[in-house]
Coordinates of C-alpha atoms and ligand atoms in Angstrom, one line a residue:
Chain S
M1 CA 89.0 65.8 57.4
S2 CA 85.9 63.7 58.0
K3 CA 87.3 60.6 56.3
L4 CA 90.2 60.1 58.7
E5 CA 89.7 57.9 61.7
M6 CA 89.5 59.7 65.0
Q7 CA 91.5 58.6 68.0
A8 CA 92.7 60.2 71.2
T9 CA 96.5 60.3 71.8
R10 CA 95.9 59.5 75.5
D11 CA 94.3 56.2 74.6
F12 CA 97.5 55.2 72.8
Y13 CA 99.6 56.3 75.7
G14 CA 97.7 53.8 78.0
K15 CA 97.9 51.0 75.4
T16 CA 101.6 51.5 74.7
L17 CA 102.4 51.8 78.4
A18 CA 100.9 48.4 79.0
E19 CA 103.0 46.9 76.1
L20 CA 106.1 48.5 77.6
G21 CA 105.2 47.1 80.9
R22 CA 105.2 43.6 79.5
E23 CA 108.6 44.2 77.9
N24 CA 110.3 46.0 80.6
K25 CA 109.9 45.0 84.3
N26 CA 111.7 48.2 85.3
I27 CA 108.9 50.5 84.3
V28 CA 106.9 52.0 87.2
V29 CA 103.8 54.2 86.7
L30 CA 102.5 57.0 89.0
D31 CA 99.3 58.9 88.8
A32 CA 97.6 61.5 90.9
D33 CA 93.9 60.5 91.1
L34 CA 93.3 60.8 87.3
S35 CA 94.2 57.3 86.1
G36 CA 91.0 56.8 84.3
S37 CA 91.4 60.0 82.3
T38 CA 95.2 59.7 81.7
K39 CA 94.8 56.0 80.8
T40 CA 97.4 54.9 83.2
S41 CA 94.6 52.7 84.5
V42 CA 95.3 50.4 81.6
F43 CA 98.7 49.7 82.9
A44 CA 97.5 49.7 86.5
K45 CA 95.0 46.9 85.7
E46 CA 97.7 44.7 84.3
F47 CA 100.5 45.6 86.6
P48 CA 99.0 46.6 90.0
D49 CA 102.4 46.0 91.7
R50 CA 104.1 48.6 89.5
F51 CA 101.4 51.2 89.6
F52 CA 101.1 53.7 92.5
N53 CA 98.4 56.3 93.0
L54 CA 99.8 59.2 95.0
G55 CA 96.4 60.9 95.3
I56 CA 95.8 64.6 94.6
A57 CA 99.4 65.5 95.4
E58 CA 101.3 66.2 92.3
A59 CA 104.4 67.7 93.9
N60 CA 104.8 64.7 96.1
M61 CA 104.3 62.5 93.0
M62 CA 107.3 64.1 91.2
G63 CA 109.4 63.7 94.3
F64 CA 108.5 60.0 94.5
A65 CA 109.3 59.8 90.7
A66 CA 112.7 61.2 91.4
G67 CA 113.4 58.8 94.2
L68 CA 112.3 55.8 92.2
A69 CA 114.4 56.9 89.2
L70 CA 117.4 57.4 91.5
S71 CA 116.9 53.7 92.5
G72 CA 117.1 52.5 88.9
K73 CA 113.4 52.5 87.9
V74 CA 112.1 54.0 84.6
V75 CA 109.2 56.1 85.8
F76 CA 106.1 57.4 84.0
A77 CA 104.3 60.1 86.0
S78 CA 100.9 61.3 84.7
S79 CA 98.2 63.8 85.4
F80 CA 96.5 66.6 83.4
A81 CA 99.2 68.8 81.9
M82 CA 98.2 71.7 84.3
F83 CA 98.8 69.5 87.3
A84 CA 101.7 67.4 86.0
V85 CA 103.8 70.4 84.9
L86 CA 102.7 73.8 86.2
R87 CA 101.8 72.6 89.8
P88 CA 105.1 70.7 90.5
F89 CA 107.3 72.7 88.1
E90 CA 110.0 73.3 90.6
Q91 CA 110.2 69.7 91.8
I92 CA 110.5 68.7 88.1
R93 CA 113.4 71.2 87.7
N94 CA 115.3 70.5 90.9
S95 CA 114.5 66.9 91.9
I96 CA 114.2 65.4 88.4
A97 CA 115.9 67.4 85.6
A98 CA 118.9 68.7 87.6
Q99 CA 119.8 65.0 88.3
N100 CA 119.0 64.0 84.7
L101 CA 116.7 61.3 86.0
N102 CA 114.7 58.8 83.9
V103 CA 111.3 60.3 84.6
K104 CA 108.8 60.5 81.8
I105 CA 106.1 63.0 82.4
A106 CA 103.3 62.0 80.2
A107 CA 100.6 64.6 80.6
T108 CA 97.1 64.5 79.1
H109 CA 94.5 67.2 78.7
A110 CA 97.0 69.8 77.5
G111 CA 96.0 73.0 75.8
I112 CA 92.5 74.5 75.3
S113 CA 91.0 71.3 73.9
V114 CA 90.4 70.3 77.5
G115 CA 87.2 72.2 76.7
E116 CA 84.5 72.8 79.2
D117 CA 86.6 72.7 82.4
G118 CA 87.9 76.1 81.5
L119 CA 91.1 78.0 82.1
S120 CA 92.1 76.5 85.4
H121 CA 92.6 73.2 83.5
Q122 CA 93.9 74.5 80.2
T123 CA 97.6 74.9 80.2
V124 CA 99.1 76.8 77.2
E125 CA 102.4 77.6 79.0
D126 CA 103.7 74.1 79.7
I127 CA 106.1 73.9 76.7
A128 CA 107.4 77.3 77.4
I129 CA 108.5 76.7 80.9
L130 CA 109.7 73.1 80.4
R131 CA 111.8 74.2 77.4
A132 CA 113.8 76.4 79.7
I133 CA 114.9 73.4 81.8
P134 CA 118.2 71.8 80.8
N135 CA 118.2 68.0 80.1
M136 CA 114.4 68.1 79.3
H137 CA 113.2 66.5 76.1
I138 CA 109.8 67.7 74.9
Y139 CA 107.6 65.6 72.5
V140 CA 104.2 66.6 71.2
P141 CA 102.5 63.8 69.2
A142 CA 100.3 64.8 66.3
D143 CA 98.1 61.8 66.4
S144 CA 97.6 58.4 68.1
V145 CA 100.1 56.6 65.9
S146 CA 102.8 59.0 66.7
A147 CA 101.8 59.0 70.4
G148 CA 102.5 55.3 70.6
R149 CA 105.9 55.7 68.9
I150 CA 106.8 58.6 71.0
V151 CA 106.0 56.9 74.3
R152 CA 108.4 54.1 73.2
E153 CA 111.1 56.5 72.2
A154 CA 110.8 58.2 75.6
V155 CA 112.0 55.0 77.2
A156 CA 114.9 54.7 74.8
V157 CA 116.0 58.2 75.6
K158 CA 117.9 58.6 78.9
G159 CA 116.8 61.4 81.2
P160 CA 113.6 63.4 81.7
V161 CA 111.0 63.5 78.9
Y162 CA 107.8 65.4 78.7
I163 CA 105.1 63.9 76.4
R164 CA 102.2 66.3 75.8
L165 CA 98.9 64.5 75.1
S166 CA 95.4 65.6 74.4
R167 CA 91.9 64.9 75.7
P168 CA 89.8 64.8 72.5
K169 CA 89.9 62.4 69.7
S170 CA 91.7 63.8 66.7
P171 CA 92.3 62.6 63.1
V172 CA 94.8 59.8 62.6
I173 CA 97.2 61.2 60.0
Y174 CA 100.0 58.6 60.1
D175 CA 100.2 55.0 59.2
D176 CA 102.6 52.2 60.2
S177 CA 105.4 53.7 58.2
Y178 CA 105.6 56.6 60.7
H179 CA 109.0 57.0 62.3
F180 CA 109.9 59.2 65.3
E181 CA 113.4 60.2 66.3
D182 CA 114.5 62.5 69.1
G183 CA 115.4 65.9 67.7
K184 CA 114.1 65.1 64.2
A185 CA 111.3 66.9 62.3
N186 CA 108.9 65.0 60.1
I187 CA 108.2 66.7 56.7
I188 CA 104.6 65.7 55.9
K189 CA 104.4 67.7 52.7
E190 CA 107.5 68.7 50.8
A191 CA 107.9 71.7 48.5
N192 CA 111.0 72.7 46.6
K193 CA 110.2 76.3 46.8
A194 CA 107.3 77.0 49.2
D195 CA 105.3 80.2 49.5
V196 CA 104.3 79.1 52.9
A197 CA 105.9 76.6 55.3
L198 CA 103.5 75.4 58.0
I199 CA 105.4 74.1 61.0
A200 CA 103.0 72.6 63.5
I201 CA 102.7 70.3 66.6
G202 CA 100.0 68.2 68.2
M203 CA 96.4 68.7 67.2
M204 CA 97.4 71.6 65.1
V205 CA 99.2 69.3 62.6
P206 CA 95.9 68.0 61.0
E207 CA 94.6 71.6 61.0
A208 CA 97.8 72.7 59.2
I209 CA 97.4 69.9 56.6
E210 CA 93.9 71.1 55.9
A211 CA 95.0 74.8 55.8
S212 CA 97.7 73.9 53.3
K213 CA 95.1 72.4 51.0
L214 CA 93.1 75.7 51.2
L215 CA 96.3 77.7 50.4
E216 CA 97.2 75.4 47.5
A217 CA 93.8 76.0 46.1
Q218 CA 94.7 79.7 46.0
G219 CA 97.8 78.9 44.0
L220 CA 100.3 79.0 46.9
S221 CA 102.8 76.2 47.3
T222 CA 103.1 74.9 50.8
L223 CA 105.3 72.8 52.9
V224 CA 103.9 71.1 56.1
A225 CA 106.2 69.8 58.9
D226 CA 105.5 68.1 62.1
F227 CA 108.0 69.2 64.8
A228 CA 106.9 66.7 67.4
S229 CA 110.3 66.9 69.0
V230 CA 110.1 70.5 70.2
K231 CA 113.2 70.0 72.3
P232 CA 115.7 69.1 71.0
I233 CA 114.5 70.9 67.9
D234 CA 115.7 70.0 64.4
H235 CA 118.0 72.9 63.5
D236 CA 119.0 71.5 60.1
A237 CA 115.4 71.0 59.0
L238 CA 114.5 74.5 60.2
I239 CA 117.3 76.2 58.3
R240 CA 116.5 74.2 55.2
I241 CA 112.8 75.2 55.4
A242 CA 113.6 78.8 56.0
K243 CA 116.0 78.9 53.0
S244 CA 113.4 77.5 50.7
S245 CA 110.2 79.2 51.9
R246 CA 108.8 82.7 51.5
L247 CA 107.1 82.7 54.9
V248 CA 107.6 80.4 57.9
V249 CA 104.5 79.9 60.0
T250 CA 104.3 78.1 63.3
V251 CA 101.0 76.6 64.6
E252 CA 100.5 75.3 68.1
E253 CA 97.8 74.9 70.7
H254 CA 100.0 76.7 73.2
S255 CA 101.0 80.3 73.9
I256 CA 102.8 82.0 71.0
I257 CA 105.3 82.9 73.8
G258 CA 108.0 80.4 74.4
G259 CA 106.5 77.4 72.7
L260 CA 107.0 76.1 69.2
G261 CA 106.9 79.6 67.8
G262 CA 109.4 80.7 70.4
A263 CA 111.8 77.8 69.7
V264 CA 111.6 78.3 65.9
S265 CA 112.2 82.0 66.3
E266 CA 115.2 81.5 68.5
V267 CA 116.9 79.2 66.1
L268 CA 116.2 81.1 63.0
S269 CA 116.9 84.6 64.3
E270 CA 120.4 83.4 65.3
E271 CA 121.2 81.0 62.5
Y272 CA 119.3 82.2 59.5
P273 CA 117.4 85.4 60.2
T274 CA 113.9 84.9 58.8
R275 CA 110.4 86.3 59.5
V276 CA 108.4 83.8 61.6
F277 CA 104.7 84.2 61.8
R278 CA 103.3 82.6 64.9
I279 CA 99.8 81.2 65.3
G280 CA 98.7 80.0 68.7
M281 CA 97.2 81.4 71.9
M282 CA 97.9 85.1 71.6
D283 CA 99.0 85.7 75.2
A284 CA 95.5 84.8 76.5
F285 CA 93.9 82.5 78.9
G286 CA 91.5 79.9 77.6
E287 CA 87.9 79.6 78.8
S288 CA 85.0 77.1 78.9
G289 CA 83.6 75.8 75.7
T290 CA 83.7 72.7 73.4
P291 CA 87.1 72.0 72.0
A292 CA 85.9 72.7 68.5
G293 CA 84.2 75.9 69.7
L294 CA 87.3 77.0 71.4
F295 CA 89.6 76.3 68.4
K296 CA 87.3 78.6 66.4
H297 CA 87.1 81.2 69.1
F298 CA 90.9 81.4 69.4
G299 CA 91.5 81.2 65.7
L300 CA 93.1 77.8 65.5
T301 CA 91.0 76.0 62.9
A302 CA 92.3 75.2 59.4
E303 CA 90.1 77.9 58.1
D304 CA 91.6 80.4 60.6
I305 CA 95.1 79.4 59.8
Y306 CA 94.4 79.7 56.1
R307 CA 92.9 83.2 56.5
K308 CA 95.7 84.5 58.8
V309 CA 98.4 83.1 56.5
L310 CA 96.9 84.5 53.4
K311 CA 97.0 87.9 55.0
A312 CA 100.5 87.5 56.3
V313 CA 102.0 86.2 53.1
K314 CA 100.8 89.2 51.0
Chain B
M1 CA 66.3 74.2 114.9
N2 CA 62.8 75.3 114.5
P3 CA 61.1 72.5 112.5
K4 CA 59.4 75.0 110.2
K5 CA 62.7 76.6 109.3
R6 CA 64.2 73.2 108.7
A7 CA 61.3 72.2 106.5
F8 CA 61.6 75.4 104.6
L9 CA 65.3 74.9 104.0
E10 CA 64.7 71.4 102.9
V11 CA 62.3 72.4 100.2
R12 CA 64.5 75.2 99.1
V13 CA 67.6 73.1 98.8
N14 CA 65.7 70.4 97.1
K15 CA 65.1 72.9 94.3
L16 CA 68.8 73.7 94.2
R17 CA 69.5 70.0 93.7
R18 CA 67.1 70.1 90.8
D19 CA 68.9 73.1 89.4
I20 CA 72.3 71.3 89.6
V21 CA 71.0 68.3 87.8
L22 CA 69.3 70.3 85.0
M23 CA 72.2 72.7 84.6
L24 CA 74.6 69.8 84.2
S25 CA 72.3 67.9 81.8
E26 CA 72.1 71.1 79.8
S27 CA 75.9 71.5 79.7
S28 CA 76.5 67.8 79.0
S29 CA 79.7 68.0 81.2
G30 CA 80.6 68.8 84.7
H31 CA 80.6 67.4 88.3
P32 CA 77.3 66.2 89.8
G33 CA 78.6 64.0 92.7
G34 CA 80.6 66.7 94.6
S35 CA 78.0 69.4 93.9
L36 CA 75.2 67.3 95.4
S37 CA 77.3 66.4 98.5
A38 CA 78.2 70.0 99.2
I39 CA 74.9 71.8 98.4
D40 CA 73.4 71.7 101.9
V41 CA 76.4 73.4 103.5
I42 CA 76.8 76.0 100.8
A43 CA 73.1 76.8 100.8
Y44 CA 72.9 77.0 104.6
L45 CA 75.8 79.5 104.7
F46 CA 74.4 81.8 102.1
F47 CA 70.7 81.5 103.2
E48 CA 71.2 81.7 107.0
V49 CA 74.7 82.8 108.0
M50 CA 76.7 85.0 105.7
K51 CA 76.3 88.7 105.5
F52 CA 76.4 90.0 101.9
D53 CA 74.6 92.3 99.6
S54 CA 73.9 90.8 96.2
A55 CA 73.2 94.3 94.8
N56 CA 76.7 95.3 96.0
P57 CA 78.7 92.2 95.6
Y58 CA 82.1 93.8 96.4
W59 CA 80.9 95.3 99.7
E60 CA 84.0 95.3 101.8
E61 CA 82.4 94.1 105.0
R62 CA 80.8 91.0 103.4
D63 CA 81.6 87.5 104.6
R64 CA 83.6 85.6 102.1
F65 CA 83.1 82.1 100.6
I66 CA 85.8 80.3 98.8
L67 CA 84.9 77.1 97.0
S68 CA 88.3 75.5 97.2
K69 CA 86.9 72.3 95.4
G70 CA 86.0 74.5 92.5
H71 CA 84.5 71.6 90.5
A72 CA 81.4 71.9 92.7
A73 CA 80.7 75.2 90.9
P74 CA 77.2 74.1 89.9
A75 CA 76.2 74.0 93.6
L76 CA 77.6 77.5 94.2
Y77 CA 76.1 78.9 91.0
A78 CA 72.6 77.5 92.0
V79 CA 72.9 79.2 95.4
L80 CA 74.3 82.5 94.0
A81 CA 71.3 82.7 91.6
A82 CA 68.9 81.9 94.4
V83 CA 70.2 84.8 96.4
N84 CA 70.1 87.1 93.4
F85 CA 73.7 87.7 92.4
F86 CA 72.6 87.1 88.8
P87 CA 69.5 86.1 86.9
K88 CA 68.6 82.4 87.2
K89 CA 68.3 82.0 83.5
L90 CA 72.1 82.2 83.3
L91 CA 72.3 78.7 84.8
K92 CA 71.5 77.2 81.5
T93 CA 74.7 78.7 80.0
L94 CA 76.9 76.7 82.3
R95 CA 80.2 75.7 80.6
K96 CA 79.2 77.2 77.3
L97 CA 81.5 79.5 75.3
G98 CA 81.2 83.1 76.6
S99 CA 79.2 82.2 79.7
P100 CA 80.2 83.9 83.0
L101 CA 79.4 80.5 84.5
Q102 CA 82.8 78.9 83.7
G103 CA 83.5 75.2 84.4
H104 CA 85.3 76.3 87.5
P105 CA 84.6 79.6 89.3
D106 CA 86.2 82.6 87.6
S107 CA 86.0 85.7 89.8
R108 CA 86.5 88.0 86.9
K109 CA 83.5 86.8 85.1
L110 CA 80.8 86.4 87.8
P111 CA 79.7 88.6 90.7
G112 CA 79.5 86.7 94.0
L113 CA 82.7 84.8 93.6
D114 CA 85.3 85.8 96.1
S115 CA 88.1 84.0 94.2
S116 CA 88.7 81.9 91.2
T117 CA 89.4 78.3 92.0
G118 CA 89.6 74.9 90.1
S119 CA 93.1 73.7 90.7
L120 CA 92.7 71.8 94.0
G121 CA 94.5 72.7 97.2
Q122 CA 94.8 76.4 96.7
G123 CA 91.6 77.8 98.3
L124 CA 92.5 77.5 101.9
S125 CA 95.7 79.6 101.4
I126 CA 93.7 82.2 99.5
A127 CA 91.2 82.2 102.4
G128 CA 94.1 82.7 104.8
G129 CA 95.2 85.8 102.9
I130 CA 91.7 87.3 102.9
A131 CA 91.4 86.5 106.6
L132 CA 94.7 88.1 107.3
A133 CA 93.7 91.3 105.4
G134 CA 90.5 91.3 107.5
K135 CA 92.5 91.3 110.7
M136 CA 94.9 94.0 109.4
D137 CA 92.0 96.2 108.4
K138 CA 90.1 95.5 111.6
K139 CA 87.1 94.1 109.7
D140 CA 85.0 91.5 111.4
Y141 CA 84.0 89.5 108.4
S142 CA 84.3 85.7 108.4
V143 CA 85.9 83.6 105.7
F144 CA 84.2 80.3 104.9
V145 CA 86.0 77.7 102.8
L146 CA 84.8 74.4 101.4
A147 CA 87.4 71.8 100.5
G148 CA 87.1 68.2 99.3
D149 CA 88.3 65.2 101.3
G150 CA 90.4 64.1 98.3
E151 CA 91.6 67.7 97.9
I152 CA 93.2 67.7 101.3
Q153 CA 95.8 65.3 100.0
E154 CA 97.4 68.4 98.5
G155 CA 100.5 69.5 100.5
Q156 CA 99.5 73.1 100.2
I157 CA 96.4 72.5 102.3
W158 CA 98.7 71.5 105.2
E159 CA 100.9 74.5 104.6
A160 CA 97.8 76.7 105.0
A161 CA 96.6 74.6 107.9
M162 CA 99.9 75.5 109.6
A163 CA 99.9 79.2 108.7
I164 CA 96.2 80.0 109.5
P165 CA 96.5 79.2 113.3
H166 CA 100.0 80.7 113.3
F167 CA 98.5 84.0 112.3
E168 CA 95.7 83.4 114.8
L169 CA 93.1 83.7 112.1
D170 CA 90.0 82.7 114.1
N171 CA 87.9 84.3 111.3
V172 CA 88.5 81.2 109.1
C173 CA 85.9 78.4 109.0
L174 CA 86.8 75.4 106.8
F175 CA 84.3 72.8 105.9
V176 CA 85.8 69.5 104.6
D177 CA 83.2 67.8 102.4
N178 CA 83.9 64.3 103.7
N179 CA 82.1 62.2 101.1
E180 CA 84.8 59.6 101.2
L181 CA 85.3 59.4 97.5
Q182 CA 87.6 61.1 95.0
I183 CA 88.0 60.2 91.2
D184 CA 89.9 57.0 91.3
G185 CA 88.0 55.5 94.3
L186 CA 87.7 55.7 98.0
V187 CA 89.8 58.3 99.6
S188 CA 91.0 55.7 102.1
D189 CA 92.1 53.4 99.2
V190 CA 93.7 56.0 97.0
M191 CA 95.6 58.0 99.7
S192 CA 94.3 58.0 103.1
V193 CA 93.8 61.4 104.8
Y194 CA 92.4 59.9 108.0
P195 CA 92.1 60.8 110.8
I196 CA 91.1 64.3 109.6
A197 CA 89.9 66.0 112.7
E198 CA 93.0 64.8 114.8
K199 CA 95.3 66.1 112.1
F200 CA 93.8 69.6 112.2
A201 CA 93.6 69.5 116.0
S202 CA 97.3 68.9 116.1
F203 CA 97.8 71.9 113.8
N204 CA 95.9 74.0 116.4
W205 CA 92.4 74.1 114.9
N206 CA 89.1 73.9 116.7
T207 CA 87.4 70.8 115.2
M208 CA 83.9 69.4 115.0
E209 CA 82.3 66.6 113.1
I210 CA 78.8 66.8 111.7
N211 CA 76.4 65.2 109.2
G212 CA 76.6 67.7 106.4
H213 CA 73.1 66.9 105.1
K214 CA 71.3 67.9 108.4
F215 CA 70.6 71.5 108.8
D216 CA 70.4 71.2 112.6
E217 CA 74.0 70.0 112.6
I218 CA 75.2 72.6 110.1
E219 CA 73.6 75.2 112.3
K220 CA 75.4 73.9 115.4
A221 CA 78.7 73.9 113.5
V222 CA 78.3 77.5 112.6
E223 CA 77.5 78.3 116.2
F224 CA 80.6 76.5 117.2
F225 CA 82.7 78.6 114.8
V226 CA 81.1 81.8 116.0
S227 CA 81.7 80.9 119.6
N228 CA 85.3 80.3 118.7
R229 CA 85.9 83.8 117.3
G230 CA 88.2 85.3 119.8
S231 CA 89.9 81.9 120.6
K232 CA 92.7 82.9 118.1
K233 CA 92.2 79.4 116.6
P234 CA 90.5 78.7 113.2
T235 CA 87.7 76.2 113.0
V236 CA 87.4 73.1 110.8
I237 CA 84.1 71.3 110.4
I238 CA 84.4 67.7 109.1
S239 CA 81.2 67.4 107.2
H240 CA 80.2 63.8 106.6
T241 CA 78.3 63.7 103.4
I242 CA 77.3 61.4 100.6
K243 CA 78.6 62.0 97.1
G244 CA 75.6 62.4 94.7
K245 CA 73.2 62.8 97.7
C246 CA 69.5 62.5 96.9
V247 CA 69.8 61.0 93.4
S248 CA 69.8 57.3 94.1
F249 CA 71.7 56.2 91.1
M250 CA 74.4 58.8 91.7
E251 CA 74.9 58.2 95.5
N252 CA 78.3 56.9 96.5
K253 CA 79.4 56.3 92.9
C254 CA 82.8 57.5 91.6
E255 CA 81.4 57.3 88.1
W256 CA 79.2 60.3 88.8
H257 CA 82.2 62.5 89.9
G258 CA 82.6 64.1 86.6
A259 CA 79.9 62.8 84.3
A260 CA 76.8 64.8 83.4
P261 CA 73.4 63.2 83.3
T262 CA 71.6 62.7 80.0
K263 CA 68.2 64.3 79.5
D264 CA 66.5 61.0 80.5
E265 CA 68.8 60.5 83.6
A266 CA 68.1 64.1 84.6
I267 CA 64.3 63.5 84.4
K268 CA 64.7 60.4 86.5
A269 CA 66.7 62.4 89.0
I270 CA 64.2 65.2 89.3
E271 CA 61.4 62.7 89.7
E272 CA 63.2 61.3 92.7
L273 CA 63.6 64.9 94.0
G274 CA 59.9 65.4 93.5
C275 CA 60.2 68.5 91.3
V276 CA 59.1 67.0 88.0
E277 CA 56.3 69.5 87.6
S278 CA 58.8 72.2 87.2
L279 CA 60.9 70.7 84.4
E280 CA 59.7 73.2 81.8
N281 CA 59.8 76.4 83.8
W282 CA 62.6 75.8 86.2
L283 CA 64.5 78.8 85.0
E284 CA 61.5 81.2 85.4
E285 CA 60.7 80.0 88.9
K286 CA 61.6 82.3 91.8
Ligands
TPP401 C1 95.6 70.2 91.6 C2 94.5 69.4 90.9 N1 94.8 68.1 90.7 C3 93.8 67.4 90.1 C4 92.6 67.9 89.8 C5 91.6 67.0 89.0 N2 90.5 66.7 90.0 C6 89.3 67.4 90.0 S1 88.2 66.9 91.1 C7 89.3 65.7 91.7 C8 88.9 64.8 92.8 C9 88.5 65.6 94.0 O1 88.1 64.8 95.0 P1 87.4 65.5 96.3 O2 88.3 66.6 96.8 O3 87.1 64.4 97.3 O4 86.1 66.1 95.7 P2 84.6 65.6 95.8 O5 84.6 64.2 96.2 O6 83.9 66.5 96.8 O7 84.1 65.8 94.4 C10 90.5 65.7 90.9 C11 91.6 64.8 91.1 C12 92.4 69.2 90.1 N3 91.3 69.9 89.8 N4 93.4 70.0 90.7
MG402 MG1 85.5 63.6 98.1

């Protein structure tokens, strides 16, 4: 993977936000004392009159976001995913989603790739809980290119959107031709008849691409799909994949409970009963370590995916 | 305070500052600013005030300490090692995979931690629960809490600030580490929390303001708290401090909130602290 350029999705959030700020005077950005890390500082610098720091008070920030949206603003509210989702969860549900408000929760530092800060800062439950809220759209960009497109799409979509971003730099897998659409999967590698279909999101997409190469080297045909739109999820693509694959595998930097694995299992068990093999955080908390060390420790590297799938597909 | 005792404390805490700097440089990540602002208070409490038994860390009568601003973990770890809760050589494992010294305190992994913390705003409520249990069980332990001045922007702090006097928990002593900075700038610019003492006073707390780097004043604050046990009111100490205290290039700089010093910067820092002779063997030293 060494040849691909490395970029952080959060950097492209900041950059795209500033572009959107120029195009749309209605966009207001909120942060909770982490603007340097979430990159809303890029917007704040250019549009100080449309940026508000609420301090370390995330529940209040979501309430302000609701009020601003009720008054016609398009609001981006940012913090680390732990503090942007889990802390003010009920405010998101009752003040924002229940009124279908135009609040875009763009959270960085999701998952275990937060690294050294440890479990108090590593949320692997955010997708699961947000998925249960009506009206909520959930997007997980796989690289910096898709992060930029997704931030744009979030403005085009009416209602609450959650954008899950990461702290570290990760491989850039897409080029300018990349297209994102709400509720649509992106098939990265097609296969007419696949032994293994790898369905991944976020930083696990480049890992899945590498894993597929390892599996192909063992003579297994693979399909790789990026399901960046976790909610709404692409039912048609899922059923088509299930029909043409021997084993469906989900890969996410999130709990195997309720996230991508949960969403895929729900759709397939009802609409096309299929075995789904889930790779992710196995009902465990994270801990301190380097992002790479943690991916290894929790079995989320391409090598781990390859080994687990090889065992499961037998 | 007896000048000899003060001088002794100063030497001892200076070494803890050295430990903080070296431990962070070793881990290449973490929070020096808020660790260096809080170390004098934390060290004074463990060295001079709290009753505990490091050989029996879960002794029920012990005084409790909750580091509500969990990112200052290096300060607490340095103190806990100094009072023998665990071997000092563990300090160099800070934030590494498998270490009991997690980036933020994890009570399941390290003895001497009375609660996990790391998500700001939760420690004072937890302390309230521990203090309430102490009253229920007729135990006379005290519960000390250290919170950041940015941290008290969290609404939960004020829910706890209401509940603790409501339940007459005069066994709670909160220190607010008033270093005037948070991540995005001055607390007064980002989201003012001032006036702090008046807010707590109106919530029915005993209040006192001190210089949190002067042991004489920290001692007076603790005496004030002890004299208020029985008043049915908790005590808050507004502890005026300097973020990054004693490392000139870190003092009063937001940039040093969450950035670890490089090896060279660490050497520069410990030269300033006057402990350079111990760079090689700091982990062996008693
Ligand atoms: C609920 C929550 N929101 C955000 C953070 C990220 N964060 C860590 S430290 C910090 C600033 C803390 O400022 P302050 O309380 O003044 O601490 P100090 O200056 O003593 O370091 C922030 C926003 C967090 N840990 N928890
Ligand atoms: Mg502060």
